[in-house]
Amino acid sequence: MKELIEKAFAAREKAYAPYSKFRVGAAVLTADGKIDTGCNVENASYPVGICAERVAMSKAVSDGEMKFKAIVIVGSGADYCTPCGMCRQFMAEFCKGDFKIISAKSPEDYKIFSLAELLPHTFDSDSL
Ligand code: THU
């Protein structure tokens, strides 16, 4: 847990957030124990920007990894940073309800949520 949180903090250093100034880092743990990281990458055309969570998970998927155990998210605000709705849906494509979403303020101060808790009544491939 500590390593995953530290990697999310390190990833936040690379955040490209000149518009919102809200810097986010993420570190995702794959089923086989690999860690991929990401940061938010904004754009002058605002909707083009991408969240840290989707960067981290897309890096893993593009490496052939589609099974995940947990993701750590580190935001910039005073409160615990939880994923936006689009990221929750993105996670649901690859993760079941027991996927752990950990929002950290520091390596010692974090909250653990499950995907089922943050995205109940999910629409996924089973819904088609
Ligand atoms: N953001 C993330 O990267 N992850 C989150 O969980 C919340 C929001 C980014 C998107 C945008 O670059 C900035 O934070 C402000 O919304």
Tab-separated table of C-alpha atoms and ligand atoms in Angstrom:
chain	number	residue	atom	x	y	z
A	1	MET	CA	0.000	0.000	0.000
A	2	LYS	CA	2.739	2.438	0.977
A	3	GLU	CA	4.623	1.863	-2.298
A	4	LEU	CA	1.484	2.376	-4.378
A	5	ILE	CA	0.711	5.620	-2.564
A	6	GLU	CA	4.267	6.898	-2.944
A	7	LYS	CA	4.162	6.148	-6.675
A	8	ALA	CA	0.908	8.103	-7.006
A	9	PHE	CA	2.546	11.079	-5.268
A	10	ALA	CA	5.558	10.832	-7.602
A	11	ALA	CA	3.225	10.679	-10.626
A	12	ARG	CA	1.460	13.836	-9.438
A	13	GLU	CA	4.743	15.710	-9.893
A	14	LYS	CA	4.314	15.233	-13.653
A	15	ALA	CA	0.741	16.573	-13.740
A	16	TYR	CA	0.057	18.969	-16.594
A	17	ALA	CA	-2.706	21.105	-15.118
A	18	PRO	CA	-2.108	24.737	-16.162
A	19	TYR	CA	-5.836	25.493	-16.354
A	20	SER	CA	-7.381	23.995	-13.228
A	21	LYS	CA	-4.120	23.952	-11.228
A	22	PHE	CA	-5.590	20.811	-9.658
A	23	ARG	CA	-2.800	18.277	-9.877
A	24	VAL	CA	-3.617	14.585	-9.661
A	25	GLY	CA	-1.499	11.447	-9.579
A	26	ALA	CA	-2.591	7.819	-9.789
A	27	ALA	CA	-0.933	4.437	-9.411
A	28	VAL	CA	-2.717	1.256	-10.431
A	29	LEU	CA	-1.810	-2.235	-9.260
A	30	THR	CA	-2.362	-5.017	-11.807
A	31	ALA	CA	-3.413	-8.555	-10.928
A	32	ASP	CA	0.130	-9.792	-11.511
A	33	GLY	CA	1.662	-7.173	-9.232
A	34	LYS	CA	2.794	-4.565	-11.777
A	35	ILE	CA	2.340	-0.864	-11.057
A	36	ASP	CA	1.506	1.742	-13.694
A	37	THR	CA	1.215	5.430	-12.949
A	38	GLY	CA	-0.456	8.452	-14.486
A	39	CYS	CA	-1.171	12.136	-14.000
A	40	ASN	CA	-3.854	14.438	-15.339
A	41	VAL	CA	-3.041	15.984	-18.704
A	42	GLU	CA	-5.103	19.076	-19.539
A	43	ASN	CA	-5.639	20.870	-22.824
A	44	ALA	CA	-6.479	24.406	-23.988
A	45	SER	CA	-9.625	22.811	-25.387
A	46	TYR	CA	-10.786	21.808	-21.916
A	47	PRO	CA	-12.802	18.618	-22.614
A	48	VAL	CA	-9.782	17.090	-24.340
A	49	GLY	CA	-7.974	16.792	-20.995
A	50	ILE	CA	-7.666	13.381	-19.372
A	51	CYS	CA	-7.688	12.309	-15.735
A	52	ALA	CA	-4.764	10.660	-13.969
A	53	GLU	CA	-6.710	7.436	-13.399
A	54	ARG	CA	-7.445	6.874	-17.083
A	55	VAL	CA	-3.849	7.652	-18.020
A	56	ALA	CA	-2.533	5.066	-15.538
A	57	MET	CA	-5.016	2.379	-16.532
A	58	SER	CA	-4.604	3.037	-20.267
A	59	LYS	CA	-0.861	2.625	-19.933
A	60	ALA	CA	-1.456	-0.798	-18.377
A	61	VAL	CA	-4.088	-1.818	-20.942
A	62	SER	CA	-1.821	-0.754	-23.798
A	63	ASP	CA	0.770	-3.077	-22.294
A	64	GLY	CA	-1.698	-5.967	-22.453
A	65	GLU	CA	-2.812	-5.837	-18.812
A	66	MET	CA	-6.551	-5.950	-18.223
A	67	LYS	CA	-6.863	-7.241	-14.675
A	68	PHE	CA	-6.521	-4.828	-11.787
A	69	LYS	CA	-6.554	-5.021	-8.024
A	70	ALA	CA	-6.417	-1.433	-6.822
A	71	ILE	CA	-5.736	2.184	-7.716
A	72	VAL	CA	-4.418	4.997	-5.556
A	73	ILE	CA	-5.455	8.568	-6.311
A	74	VAL	CA	-3.740	11.642	-4.958
A	75	GLY	CA	-5.417	15.006	-5.580
A	76	SER	CA	-4.639	18.568	-4.600
A	77	GLY	CA	-7.594	19.609	-2.478
A	78	ALA	CA	-8.106	19.455	1.261
A	79	ASP	CA	-10.498	16.535	0.929
A	80	TYR	CA	-9.898	12.977	-0.284
A	81	CYS	CA	-9.975	12.954	-4.092
A	82	THR	CA	-12.311	10.349	-5.581
A	83	PRO	CA	-12.588	9.552	-9.302
A	84	CYS	CA	-14.957	11.452	-11.574
A	85	GLY	CA	-17.919	9.673	-13.106
A	86	MET	CA	-16.170	9.084	-16.410
A	87	CYS	CA	-13.235	7.398	-14.658
A	88	ARG	CA	-15.572	5.224	-12.579
A	89	GLN	CA	-17.205	4.013	-15.801
A	90	PHE	CA	-13.782	3.465	-17.375
A	91	MET	CA	-12.764	1.345	-14.377
A	92	ALA	CA	-15.967	-0.686	-14.660
A	93	GLU	CA	-14.894	-1.844	-18.124
A	94	PHE	CA	-11.972	-3.758	-16.628
A	95	CYS	CA	-12.738	-4.156	-12.930
A	96	LYS	CA	-15.363	-5.870	-10.838
A	97	GLY	CA	-17.093	-4.331	-7.849
A	98	ASP	CA	-14.385	-5.462	-5.435
A	99	PHE	CA	-11.749	-3.303	-7.173
A	100	LYS	CA	-10.230	-1.046	-4.518
A	101	ILE	CA	-10.077	2.707	-4.991
A	102	ILE	CA	-7.788	4.317	-2.463
A	103	SER	CA	-7.763	8.071	-2.048
A	104	ALA	CA	-4.662	9.230	-0.214
A	105	LYS	CA	-3.685	12.464	1.486
A	106	SER	CA	-0.380	10.940	2.600
A	107	PRO	CA	1.109	7.422	2.892
A	108	GLU	CA	-0.484	7.229	6.343
A	109	ASP	CA	-3.765	9.011	5.685
A	110	TYR	CA	-6.046	7.367	3.127
A	111	LYS	CA	-9.562	6.090	2.573
A	112	ILE	CA	-10.434	2.849	0.811
A	113	PHE	CA	-13.553	2.545	-1.335
A	114	SER	CA	-14.754	-0.274	-3.583
A	115	LEU	CA	-15.858	0.298	-7.157
A	116	ALA	CA	-19.260	-1.150	-6.223
A	117	GLU	CA	-19.581	1.547	-3.584
A	118	LEU	CA	-18.638	4.397	-5.942
A	119	LEU	CA	-20.506	3.073	-8.982
A	120	PRO	CA	-23.524	0.984	-7.993
A	121	HIS	CA	-25.889	-0.536	-10.589
A	122	THR	CA	-23.072	-0.490	-13.130
A	123	PHE	CA	-23.645	-0.525	-16.867
A	124	ASP	CA	-20.976	-2.806	-18.327
A	125	SER	CA	-20.497	-5.483	-20.990
A	126	ASP	CA	-22.874	-7.791	-19.089
A	127	SER	CA	-25.614	-5.192	-19.550
A	128	LEU	CA	-25.516	-5.389	-23.359
B	1	THU	N1	-8.955	14.967	-12.201
B	1	THU	C1	-8.274	13.785	-12.195
B	1	THU	O1	-7.250	13.634	-12.867
B	1	THU	N2	-8.745	12.790	-11.405
B	1	THU	C2	-9.770	12.912	-10.530
B	1	THU	O2	-10.076	11.962	-9.811
B	1	THU	C3	-10.500	14.174	-10.430
B	1	THU	C4	-10.190	15.169	-11.474
B	1	THU	C5	-8.412	16.085	-12.992
B	1	THU	C6	-9.170	16.485	-14.215
B	1	THU	C7	-8.723	17.920	-14.372
B	1	THU	O3	-7.457	17.946	-15.025
B	1	THU	C8	-8.519	18.405	-12.947
B	1	THU	O4	-8.354	17.234	-12.166
B	1	THU	C9	-9.640	19.257	-12.399
B	1	THU	O5	-10.855	18.656	-12.582
